[in-house]
């Protein structure tokens, strides 16, 4: 009788994401206990549970009552701000937990914090999962992409719940066991880095179409709607078309034109770029998108620079670049440039996942990562299915760029891609994401680079030695002495 009254799972932390995920779990038929330090949030969640279909949600008002209201072995999801609040919540709850119980952190946590907490939990006999959750508040309520890593036993304890709660696509729920340690958090971090790249590339496509093509917001809305029916079909392209349609309630025109051009960020993009540098993985598109967010924050400096450089004689050249432009061709070129740039960005993210997986021996399945991103998450896109298939064809694929299908598409699109980047450069419109993707493609595809000269320079000033193309071994040359001999 007692166990029948207990909840199947618990969730602590009832901000927007926590509330929505709790209601999603209850909606799928799993009785859930909820707890929040601020008790009004518990009441708010219970009210929503009642309004949204008398869902099986039990509100608890103390850590002890919360933990004891859950069936053994207990599984508790924590959705609080990353860092110290997670440690404080674990401390409050673990006091009442027993060996075999499990803590699941669903926040955007730094993966090494999760690895530390796994060790601390093990000392108390507790299991631990660090679970990336993507999809925003709507995804949390209706079906997110879930990336759980850590204890496999802990995953198995809640697998039935996670598979029902996750977004559903034709080849299964958007959740899988990622791997050991902090792998779930790391995969979510890279997902967010790819998201930075995607958003930057879309904003550049918008900038070129608006300022070189002279397209109105109405036309842009139609273009993005059309793109969302083809190879670019994705959540971000879909919502972009919606954004262009929203009128400004305080004046004429569309709201998008009234938004201050300063981008916020939470830190996962920075972590992605830092990890790429530490692992010696090139991620220029993601790095360019991060740099653009930094530069966008310098609003006053940029306004001042515009004035100073105008006074110094710099003239905007957008008008001359726009003259005689074939709008239809430009729109198609930008579509192709956006697609090719996205392939490079995703390739960089996947290579970063692989490098970390090798370092940590996580055994990440890259095709499965692409599959669970097909629904629920912010970067969900139709072409993720093709990425999944590319890694199924060849699990050891060096880069998406050299998958036979993607390679053909890159080659077909490169002329349009170069036209867009060239046009933007001549008009003085910055397209750092597209330029970084194109430079990545051009560098990666060249059998020989000018790195031979860099190695010669390093050997000259630092005796770092070099290798030769025609014979084995390491060599050092007295460059200056030989160059000036007889002069």
Short mmCIF file of C-alpha atoms in Angstrom, two decimals:
data_model
loop_
_atom_site.label_atom_id
_atom_site.label_comp_id
_atom_site.label_asym_id
_atom_site.label_seq_id
_atom_site.Cartn_x
_atom_site.Cartn_y
_atom_site.Cartn_z
CA UNK A 1 0.00 0.00 0.00
CA UNK A 2 2.78 2.37 0.98
CA UNK A 3 4.75 1.89 -2.29
CA UNK A 4 1.60 2.44 -4.34
CA UNK A 5 1.36 5.94 -2.85
CA UNK A 6 5.01 6.78 -3.54
CA UNK A 7 6.16 8.69 -6.62
CA UNK A 8 8.14 6.96 -9.35
CA UNK A 9 10.67 9.81 -9.58
CA UNK A 10 11.41 13.24 -8.06
CA UNK A 11 12.42 16.62 -9.45
CA UNK A 12 14.00 19.45 -7.44
CA UNK A 13 14.27 22.95 -8.91
CA UNK A 14 11.06 24.40 -10.31
CA UNK A 15 12.12 27.30 -12.51
CA UNK A 16 10.66 27.22 -16.05
CA UNK A 17 12.65 24.17 -17.25
CA UNK A 18 12.06 22.18 -14.06
CA UNK A 19 8.32 22.83 -14.00
CA UNK A 20 7.91 21.88 -17.63
CA UNK A 21 9.99 18.72 -17.38
CA UNK A 22 8.09 17.63 -14.23
CA UNK A 23 4.75 18.14 -16.00
CA UNK A 24 6.03 16.26 -19.07
CA UNK A 25 7.00 13.28 -16.86
CA UNK A 26 3.60 13.34 -15.12
CA UNK A 27 1.84 13.68 -18.48
CA UNK A 28 3.48 10.43 -19.62
CA UNK A 29 1.88 8.62 -16.68
CA UNK A 30 4.75 8.62 -14.16
CA UNK A 31 3.76 9.96 -10.69
CA UNK A 32 6.36 12.57 -9.71
CA UNK A 33 7.28 14.41 -6.50
CA UNK A 34 8.45 18.02 -6.86
CA UNK A 35 10.39 20.25 -4.49
CA UNK A 36 11.75 23.80 -4.54
CA UNK A 37 13.38 25.88 -1.82
CA UNK A 38 10.95 28.71 -2.62
CA UNK A 39 7.66 27.04 -1.71
CA UNK A 40 5.53 29.26 -3.98
CA UNK A 41 7.14 27.46 -6.97
CA UNK A 42 5.81 24.14 -5.61
CA UNK A 43 2.30 25.60 -5.37
CA UNK A 44 2.62 27.07 -8.87
CA UNK A 45 3.60 23.65 -10.28
CA UNK A 46 0.72 21.92 -8.50
CA UNK A 47 -1.71 24.51 -9.94
CA UNK A 48 -0.38 23.88 -13.44
CA UNK A 49 -0.59 20.09 -12.93
CA UNK A 50 -4.26 20.49 -12.00
CA UNK A 51 -5.02 22.84 -14.92
CA UNK A 52 -3.17 20.73 -17.50
CA UNK A 53 -5.14 17.53 -16.84
CA UNK A 54 -5.01 16.63 -13.14
CA UNK A 55 -1.52 15.25 -13.63
CA UNK A 56 0.01 12.96 -10.95
CA UNK A 57 2.28 15.55 -9.30
CA UNK A 58 2.95 15.51 -5.55
CA UNK A 59 4.28 18.73 -4.01
CA UNK A 60 6.77 18.47 -1.14
CA UNK A 61 8.01 21.30 1.05
CA UNK A 62 11.16 19.91 2.74
CA UNK A 63 14.14 17.91 1.44
CA UNK A 64 13.30 15.04 3.82
CA UNK A 65 9.62 14.76 2.81
CA UNK A 66 10.61 15.07 -0.83
CA UNK A 67 13.17 12.23 -0.75
CA UNK A 68 10.98 9.93 1.37
CA UNK A 69 8.03 10.38 -1.03
CA UNK A 70 9.88 8.56 -3.85
CA UNK A 71 9.99 4.79 -4.52
CA UNK A 72 13.27 2.95 -3.90
CA UNK A 73 15.72 2.90 -5.59
CA UNK A 74 15.05 6.62 -5.71
CA UNK A 75 15.85 8.75 -8.75
CA UNK A 76 15.92 12.50 -8.28
CA UNK A 77 16.38 15.02 -11.11
CA UNK A 78 17.96 18.35 -10.10
CA UNK A 79 17.32 21.38 -12.32
CA UNK A 80 19.02 24.31 -10.60
CA UNK A 81 21.67 26.80 -11.72
CA UNK A 82 25.02 25.14 -12.49
CA UNK A 83 27.88 25.35 -10.01
CA UNK A 84 27.49 25.89 -6.25
CA UNK A 85 23.65 25.64 -6.22
CA UNK A 86 23.94 22.05 -7.53
CA UNK A 87 26.36 21.12 -4.71
CA UNK A 88 24.06 22.75 -2.14
CA UNK A 89 21.01 20.89 -3.47
CA UNK A 90 22.87 17.56 -3.51
CA UNK A 91 24.01 18.16 0.06
CA UNK A 92 20.45 18.89 1.23
CA UNK A 93 18.91 15.87 -0.51
CA UNK A 94 21.65 13.24 -0.06
CA UNK A 95 21.27 13.47 3.71
CA UNK A 96 18.04 11.47 3.33
CA UNK A 97 19.05 9.26 0.40
CA UNK A 98 20.21 5.64 0.67
CA UNK A 99 22.82 3.53 -1.17
CA UNK A 100 21.51 2.67 -4.63
CA UNK A 101 19.55 5.92 -4.97
CA UNK A 102 20.40 8.18 -7.91
CA UNK A 103 20.91 11.89 -8.52
CA UNK A 104 20.41 13.23 -12.07
CA UNK A 105 21.70 16.75 -12.76
CA UNK A 106 19.83 18.17 -15.77
CA UNK A 107 21.61 21.54 -15.87
CA UNK A 108 24.24 22.93 -18.27
CA UNK A 109 27.12 21.84 -16.04
CA UNK A 110 30.85 21.85 -16.72
CA UNK A 111 31.66 18.17 -17.31
CA UNK A 112 34.50 18.05 -14.76
CA UNK A 113 32.10 19.16 -11.99
CA UNK A 114 29.95 16.15 -12.86
CA UNK A 115 32.99 13.86 -12.71
CA UNK A 116 33.85 15.21 -9.27
CA UNK A 117 30.28 14.69 -8.08
CA UNK A 118 30.23 11.11 -9.41
CA UNK A 119 33.20 10.31 -7.13
CA UNK A 120 31.59 12.09 -4.15
CA UNK A 121 28.28 10.26 -4.74
CA UNK A 122 30.05 6.89 -4.96
CA UNK A 123 31.51 7.42 -1.47
CA UNK A 124 27.92 7.56 -0.15
CA UNK A 125 26.83 4.60 -2.28
CA UNK A 126 24.78 6.88 -4.56
CA UNK A 127 24.57 6.71 -8.36
CA UNK A 128 24.97 9.83 -10.50
CA UNK A 129 24.01 11.03 -13.98
CA UNK A 130 24.90 14.33 -15.65
CA UNK A 131 22.16 14.79 -18.24
CA UNK A 132 22.14 17.43 -20.95
CA UNK A 133 18.61 18.67 -21.69
CA UNK A 134 17.98 20.61 -24.89
CA UNK A 135 14.86 22.16 -26.35
CA UNK A 136 14.13 25.11 -24.09
CA UNK A 137 10.90 25.34 -22.13
CA UNK A 138 8.77 23.98 -24.97
CA UNK A 139 11.05 20.97 -25.40
CA UNK A 140 11.07 20.30 -21.66
CA UNK A 141 7.24 20.23 -21.63
CA UNK A 142 6.57 18.38 -24.89
CA UNK A 143 9.71 16.34 -25.63
CA UNK A 144 13.36 17.39 -25.26
CA UNK A 145 16.57 15.82 -26.52
CA UNK A 146 18.22 14.15 -23.50
CA UNK A 147 21.93 13.37 -23.15
CA UNK A 148 22.53 11.32 -19.96
CA UNK A 149 26.07 10.29 -19.02
CA UNK A 150 27.53 8.69 -15.89
CA UNK A 151 26.26 5.57 -14.11
CA UNK A 152 24.80 3.02 -16.55
CA UNK A 153 22.83 1.47 -13.69
CA UNK A 154 21.30 4.89 -12.92
CA UNK A 155 20.34 5.24 -16.60
CA UNK A 156 18.68 1.83 -16.63
CA UNK A 157 16.68 2.77 -13.52
CA UNK A 158 15.01 5.65 -15.39
CA UNK A 159 15.35 4.51 -19.01
CA UNK A 160 11.60 3.80 -19.35
CA UNK A 161 10.78 7.34 -18.14
CA UNK A 162 13.39 9.11 -20.28
CA UNK A 163 12.36 7.23 -23.44
CA UNK A 164 8.72 8.30 -22.99
CA UNK A 165 9.54 11.90 -22.02
CA UNK A 166 12.08 12.58 -24.83
CA UNK A 167 11.11 13.88 -28.26
CA UNK A 168 10.06 11.06 -30.60
CA UNK A 169 11.42 10.72 -34.15
CA UNK A 170 10.88 7.95 -36.71
CA UNK A 171 13.91 5.97 -35.49
CA UNK A 172 13.20 6.18 -31.77
CA UNK A 173 13.18 8.52 -28.78
CA UNK A 174 15.74 11.35 -28.69
CA UNK A 175 17.68 9.90 -25.76
CA UNK A 176 20.47 7.37 -25.45
CA UNK A 177 23.04 6.44 -22.84
CA UNK A 178 25.94 8.69 -23.85
CA UNK A 179 28.79 7.15 -21.87
CA UNK A 180 30.65 7.30 -18.58
CA UNK A 181 31.73 10.27 -16.47
CA UNK A 182 30.79 13.75 -17.66
CA UNK A 183 30.16 12.65 -21.25
CA UNK A 184 26.49 13.73 -21.20
CA UNK A 185 27.40 17.26 -20.15
CA UNK A 186 30.24 17.39 -22.67
CA UNK A 187 27.96 16.33 -25.54
CA UNK A 188 25.39 18.99 -24.52
CA UNK A 189 28.18 21.59 -24.38
CA UNK A 190 29.27 20.77 -27.95
CA UNK A 191 25.61 20.77 -29.04
CA UNK A 192 25.44 24.34 -27.72
CA UNK A 193 28.67 25.26 -29.53
CA UNK A 194 27.15 23.99 -32.80
CA UNK A 195 24.03 26.01 -31.93
CA UNK A 196 26.20 29.16 -31.65
CA UNK A 197 27.57 28.45 -35.14
CA UNK A 198 24.12 27.79 -36.60
CA UNK A 199 22.66 31.01 -35.22
CA UNK A 200 25.63 33.06 -36.43
CA UNK A 201 25.45 31.60 -39.95
CA UNK A 202 21.70 32.30 -40.17
CA UNK A 203 22.26 35.89 -39.00
CA UNK A 204 24.90 36.34 -41.72
CA UNK A 205 22.53 34.99 -44.39
CA UNK A 206 19.96 37.53 -43.13
CA UNK A 207 22.54 40.36 -43.21
CA UNK A 208 23.56 39.66 -46.82
CA UNK A 209 19.96 39.25 -48.06
CA UNK A 210 18.80 42.40 -46.27
CA UNK A 211 21.72 44.73 -46.93
CA UNK A 212 23.07 43.52 -50.28
CA UNK A 213 19.83 42.08 -51.67
CA UNK A 214 17.66 44.85 -50.23
CA UNK A 215 15.00 42.35 -49.13
CA UNK A 216 12.17 43.38 -46.83
CA UNK A 217 11.22 41.48 -43.67
CA UNK A 218 8.13 40.13 -45.44
CA UNK A 219 10.31 38.78 -48.25
CA UNK A 220 12.78 37.32 -45.71
CA UNK A 221 9.91 35.58 -43.88
CA UNK A 222 8.83 33.95 -47.15
CA UNK A 223 12.39 32.94 -48.05
CA UNK A 224 13.04 31.27 -44.69
CA UNK A 225 9.64 29.54 -44.88
CA UNK A 226 10.61 28.20 -48.31
CA UNK A 227 14.07 27.11 -47.07
CA UNK A 228 12.39 25.26 -44.22
CA UNK A 229 10.70 22.99 -46.79
CA UNK A 230 14.02 21.76 -48.20
CA UNK A 231 17.52 20.73 -47.15
CA UNK A 232 17.71 23.55 -44.55
CA UNK A 233 14.57 22.36 -42.74
CA UNK A 234 15.30 22.95 -39.06
CA UNK A 235 13.97 24.50 -35.87
CA UNK A 236 16.21 27.58 -36.16
CA UNK A 237 15.23 28.30 -39.79
CA UNK A 238 11.56 27.81 -38.91
CA UNK A 239 11.61 30.21 -35.95
CA UNK A 240 13.60 32.75 -37.99
CA UNK A 241 10.76 32.93 -40.54
CA UNK A 242 8.35 33.57 -37.64
CA UNK A 243 10.53 36.34 -36.18
CA UNK A 244 10.38 38.38 -39.42
CA UNK A 245 6.56 38.36 -39.32
CA UNK A 246 6.08 39.89 -35.86
CA UNK A 247 4.97 43.54 -35.94
CA UNK A 248 6.22 46.12 -33.44
CA UNK A 249 3.47 46.85 -30.93
CA UNK A 250 4.98 50.25 -30.08
CA UNK A 251 5.38 51.63 -33.60
CA UNK A 252 5.57 50.94 -37.32
CA UNK A 253 7.37 48.04 -38.94
CA UNK A 254 8.59 44.75 -37.55
CA UNK A 255 9.89 44.11 -34.06
CA UNK A 256 13.16 42.51 -35.24
CA UNK A 257 14.41 45.91 -36.47
CA UNK A 258 13.96 47.46 -33.02
CA UNK A 259 16.00 44.88 -31.11
CA UNK A 260 19.37 46.06 -29.77
CA UNK A 261 22.24 44.29 -31.56
CA UNK A 262 23.94 42.91 -28.44
CA UNK A 263 23.97 39.13 -27.96
CA UNK A 264 23.79 37.43 -24.60
CA UNK A 265 25.46 34.12 -23.71
CA UNK A 266 25.64 31.61 -20.87
CA UNK A 267 29.17 30.22 -21.32
CA UNK A 268 28.80 26.88 -23.12
CA UNK A 269 30.06 28.35 -26.41
CA UNK A 270 33.19 29.60 -24.66
CA UNK A 271 33.75 26.20 -23.06
CA UNK A 272 33.43 24.53 -26.49
CA UNK A 273 36.10 26.78 -28.01
CA UNK A 274 38.39 26.30 -24.99
CA UNK A 275 38.04 22.51 -25.25
CA UNK A 276 38.73 22.62 -28.99
CA UNK A 277 41.97 24.52 -28.28
CA UNK A 278 43.00 22.10 -25.52
CA UNK A 279 42.38 19.09 -27.77
CA UNK A 280 44.02 20.72 -30.83
CA UNK A 281 40.79 20.42 -32.83
CA UNK A 282 40.08 23.18 -35.37
CA UNK A 283 36.65 24.72 -34.69
CA UNK A 284 36.87 28.06 -36.54
CA UNK A 285 33.14 28.48 -37.27
CA UNK A 286 32.19 27.99 -33.63
CA UNK A 287 35.07 30.28 -32.54
CA UNK A 288 33.98 32.96 -35.05
CA UNK A 289 30.43 32.85 -33.70
CA UNK A 290 31.77 33.32 -30.16
CA UNK A 291 33.96 36.25 -31.27
CA UNK A 292 30.90 37.85 -32.89
CA UNK A 293 28.99 37.67 -29.61
CA UNK A 294 31.92 39.40 -27.88
CA UNK A 295 32.06 42.10 -30.58
CA UNK A 296 28.30 42.59 -30.47
CA UNK A 297 28.68 43.49 -26.79
CA UNK A 298 30.90 46.46 -27.72
CA UNK A 299 27.94 48.49 -28.97
CA UNK A 300 29.27 51.93 -27.96
CA UNK A 301 32.75 51.15 -29.26
CA UNK A 302 31.30 50.00 -32.58
CA UNK A 303 29.19 53.15 -32.93
CA UNK A 304 32.25 55.25 -32.17
CA UNK A 305 34.39 53.26 -34.64
CA UNK A 306 31.77 53.82 -37.35
CA UNK A 307 32.01 57.60 -36.82
CA UNK A 308 35.83 57.75 -36.59
CA UNK A 309 36.35 55.64 -39.71
CA UNK A 310 33.72 57.59 -41.65
CA UNK A 311 35.55 60.82 -40.76
CA UNK A 312 38.79 59.14 -41.87
CA UNK A 313 37.22 58.65 -45.31
CA UNK A 314 35.72 55.16 -45.13
CA UNK A 315 32.63 54.97 -47.29
CA UNK A 316 29.94 52.29 -47.04
CA UNK A 317 30.16 50.31 -50.28
CA UNK A 318 26.95 48.31 -49.88
CA UNK A 319 25.17 50.37 -52.55
CA UNK A 320 27.66 49.59 -55.30
CA UNK A 321 27.67 45.88 -54.39
CA UNK A 322 23.86 45.88 -54.57
CA UNK A 323 23.59 47.54 -57.99
CA UNK A 324 22.48 45.21 -60.75
CA UNK A 325 22.12 42.32 -58.31
CA UNK A 326 20.04 39.35 -59.46
CA UNK A 327 17.90 38.85 -56.34
CA UNK A 328 16.72 35.37 -57.29
CA UNK A 329 20.28 34.19 -57.85
CA UNK A 330 21.49 35.86 -54.64
CA UNK A 331 18.78 34.11 -52.59
CA UNK A 332 19.74 30.73 -54.05
CA UNK A 333 23.47 31.41 -53.57
CA UNK A 334 22.92 32.36 -49.91
CA UNK A 335 20.90 29.17 -49.37
CA UNK A 336 23.75 27.08 -50.73
CA UNK A 337 26.38 29.03 -48.78
CA UNK A 338 24.42 28.58 -45.55
CA UNK A 339 24.09 24.83 -46.12
CA UNK A 340 27.79 24.30 -46.95
CA UNK A 341 28.86 26.45 -43.98
CA UNK A 342 26.61 24.42 -41.67
CA UNK A 343 28.21 21.15 -42.79
CA UNK A 344 31.63 22.54 -41.81
CA UNK A 345 30.31 23.73 -38.44
CA UNK A 346 28.76 20.33 -37.60
CA UNK A 347 31.94 18.59 -38.82
CA UNK A 348 33.96 20.67 -36.34
CA UNK A 349 31.59 19.79 -33.48
CA UNK A 350 31.64 16.07 -34.30
CA UNK A 351 35.45 16.06 -34.51
CA UNK A 352 35.61 17.68 -31.08
CA UNK A 353 33.32 14.97 -29.66
CA UNK A 354 35.48 12.26 -31.18
CA UNK A 355 38.73 13.75 -29.85
CA UNK A 356 37.32 13.98 -26.31
CA UNK A 357 35.88 10.49 -26.56
CA UNK A 358 39.32 9.12 -27.45
CA UNK A 359 41.01 11.07 -24.64
CA UNK A 360 38.48 9.94 -21.99
CA UNK A 361 37.72 6.49 -23.50
CA UNK A 362 33.99 7.27 -23.55
CA UNK A 363 33.28 5.32 -26.74
CA UNK A 364 30.87 7.95 -28.07
CA UNK A 365 28.70 6.81 -30.98
CA UNK A 366 28.67 9.88 -33.25
CA UNK A 367 25.83 8.56 -35.42
CA UNK A 368 23.71 8.11 -32.29
CA UNK A 369 24.55 11.67 -31.17
CA UNK A 370 23.22 12.98 -34.50
CA UNK A 371 20.11 10.78 -34.13
CA UNK A 372 19.12 12.09 -30.68
CA UNK A 373 19.53 15.67 -31.96
CA UNK A 374 16.96 15.09 -34.72
CA UNK A 375 14.07 16.06 -32.43
CA UNK A 376 13.41 18.16 -29.36
CA UNK A 377 16.62 20.17 -29.34
CA UNK A 378 17.49 23.64 -30.64
CA UNK A 379 19.73 22.36 -33.46
CA UNK A 380 17.19 19.77 -34.66
CA UNK A 381 17.37 19.64 -38.43
CA UNK A 382 16.46 17.29 -41.24
CA UNK A 383 20.09 16.94 -42.31
CA UNK A 384 21.06 15.38 -38.96
CA UNK A 385 19.58 12.16 -40.36
CA UNK A 386 22.16 12.33 -43.14
CA UNK A 387 24.92 12.92 -40.57
CA UNK A 388 23.68 9.84 -38.67
CA UNK A 389 23.83 7.78 -41.88
CA UNK A 390 27.32 9.08 -42.71
CA UNK A 391 28.65 7.76 -39.38
CA UNK A 392 26.71 4.51 -39.79
CA UNK A 393 28.40 4.00 -43.15
CA UNK A 394 31.80 4.76 -41.64
CA UNK A 395 32.11 5.03 -37.83
CA UNK A 396 35.76 6.12 -38.29
CA UNK A 397 34.90 8.95 -40.72
CA UNK A 398 37.67 11.55 -40.43
CA UNK A 399 35.32 14.45 -41.21
CA UNK A 400 31.82 14.97 -42.59
CA UNK A 401 33.51 16.89 -45.42
CA UNK A 402 34.93 13.61 -46.79
CA UNK A 403 31.76 11.55 -46.51
CA UNK A 404 31.02 10.76 -50.21
CA UNK A 405 27.49 12.26 -50.10
CA UNK A 406 28.47 15.42 -48.22
CA UNK A 407 31.64 15.80 -50.33
CA UNK A 408 29.50 15.93 -53.50
CA UNK A 409 27.26 18.57 -51.95
CA UNK A 410 30.20 20.71 -50.86
CA UNK A 411 31.66 20.61 -54.37
CA UNK A 412 28.29 21.48 -55.94
CA UNK A 413 27.81 24.43 -53.60
CA UNK A 414 31.28 25.89 -53.43
CA UNK A 415 30.86 28.30 -56.39
CA UNK A 416 27.72 29.85 -54.80
CA UNK A 417 29.46 29.89 -51.41
CA UNK A 418 32.45 31.80 -52.80
CA UNK A 419 30.17 34.27 -54.60
CA UNK A 420 28.32 35.09 -51.37
CA UNK A 421 31.49 35.51 -49.31
CA UNK A 422 33.13 37.59 -52.08
CA UNK A 423 30.06 39.79 -52.45
CA UNK A 424 29.86 40.33 -48.68
CA UNK A 425 33.57 41.23 -48.47
CA UNK A 426 33.31 43.72 -51.35
CA UNK A 427 30.23 45.29 -49.67
CA UNK A 428 31.99 45.54 -46.30
CA UNK A 429 29.53 43.18 -44.61
CA UNK A 430 31.15 40.83 -42.14
CA UNK A 431 30.39 37.13 -42.60
CA UNK A 432 32.90 35.63 -40.15
CA UNK A 433 31.04 32.31 -39.79
CA UNK A 434 30.75 31.70 -43.54
CA UNK A 435 34.34 32.87 -44.08
CA UNK A 436 35.59 30.59 -41.28
CA UNK A 437 33.69 27.62 -42.72
CA UNK A 438 35.02 28.30 -46.21
CA UNK A 439 38.59 28.73 -44.94
CA UNK A 440 38.21 25.46 -42.99
CA UNK A 441 37.03 23.68 -46.15
CA UNK A 442 39.79 25.19 -48.31
CA UNK A 443 42.50 24.37 -45.75
CA UNK A 444 41.27 20.84 -45.09
CA UNK A 445 40.97 19.91 -48.78
CA UNK A 446 44.50 21.05 -49.76
CA UNK A 447 47.09 18.32 -49.95
CA UNK A 448 49.86 20.87 -49.41
CA UNK A 449 49.73 24.00 -47.25
CA UNK A 450 52.22 26.87 -46.70
CA UNK A 451 53.00 25.31 -43.30
CA UNK A 452 56.41 24.34 -44.75
CA UNK A 453 57.42 28.02 -44.52
CA UNK A 454 56.15 28.28 -40.92
CA UNK A 455 58.26 25.22 -40.01
CA UNK A 456 61.31 26.80 -41.67
CA UNK A 457 60.74 29.99 -39.64
CA UNK A 458 60.39 28.00 -36.41
CA UNK A 459 63.59 26.15 -37.14
CA UNK A 460 65.44 29.38 -37.94
CA UNK A 461 64.55 31.28 -34.76
CA UNK A 462 64.10 28.39 -32.33
CA UNK A 463 65.95 25.35 -33.76
CA UNK A 464 62.65 23.43 -33.56
CA UNK A 465 63.73 21.15 -36.47
CA UNK A 466 61.60 20.09 -39.42
CA UNK A 467 60.81 16.98 -41.44
CA UNK A 468 61.40 16.62 -45.17
CA UNK A 469 59.02 15.34 -47.85
CA UNK A 470 61.71 13.23 -49.56
CA UNK A 471 63.54 11.47 -46.69
CA UNK A 472 62.85 10.43 -43.09
CA UNK A 473 64.20 12.05 -39.92
CA UNK A 474 64.31 15.42 -38.18
CA UNK A 475 66.54 18.19 -39.61
CA UNK A 476 67.94 21.50 -38.45
CA UNK A 477 69.51 24.09 -40.75
CA UNK A 478 71.68 27.17 -40.05
CA UNK A 479 69.37 29.25 -42.23
CA UNK A 480 70.79 32.74 -41.61
CA UNK A 481 74.41 31.64 -42.02
CA UNK A 482 73.68 29.82 -45.30
CA UNK A 483 71.46 32.61 -46.67
CA UNK A 484 74.09 35.30 -46.09
CA UNK A 485 77.10 33.27 -47.10
CA UNK A 486 79.00 35.04 -49.82
CA UNK A 487 76.78 38.18 -49.66
#
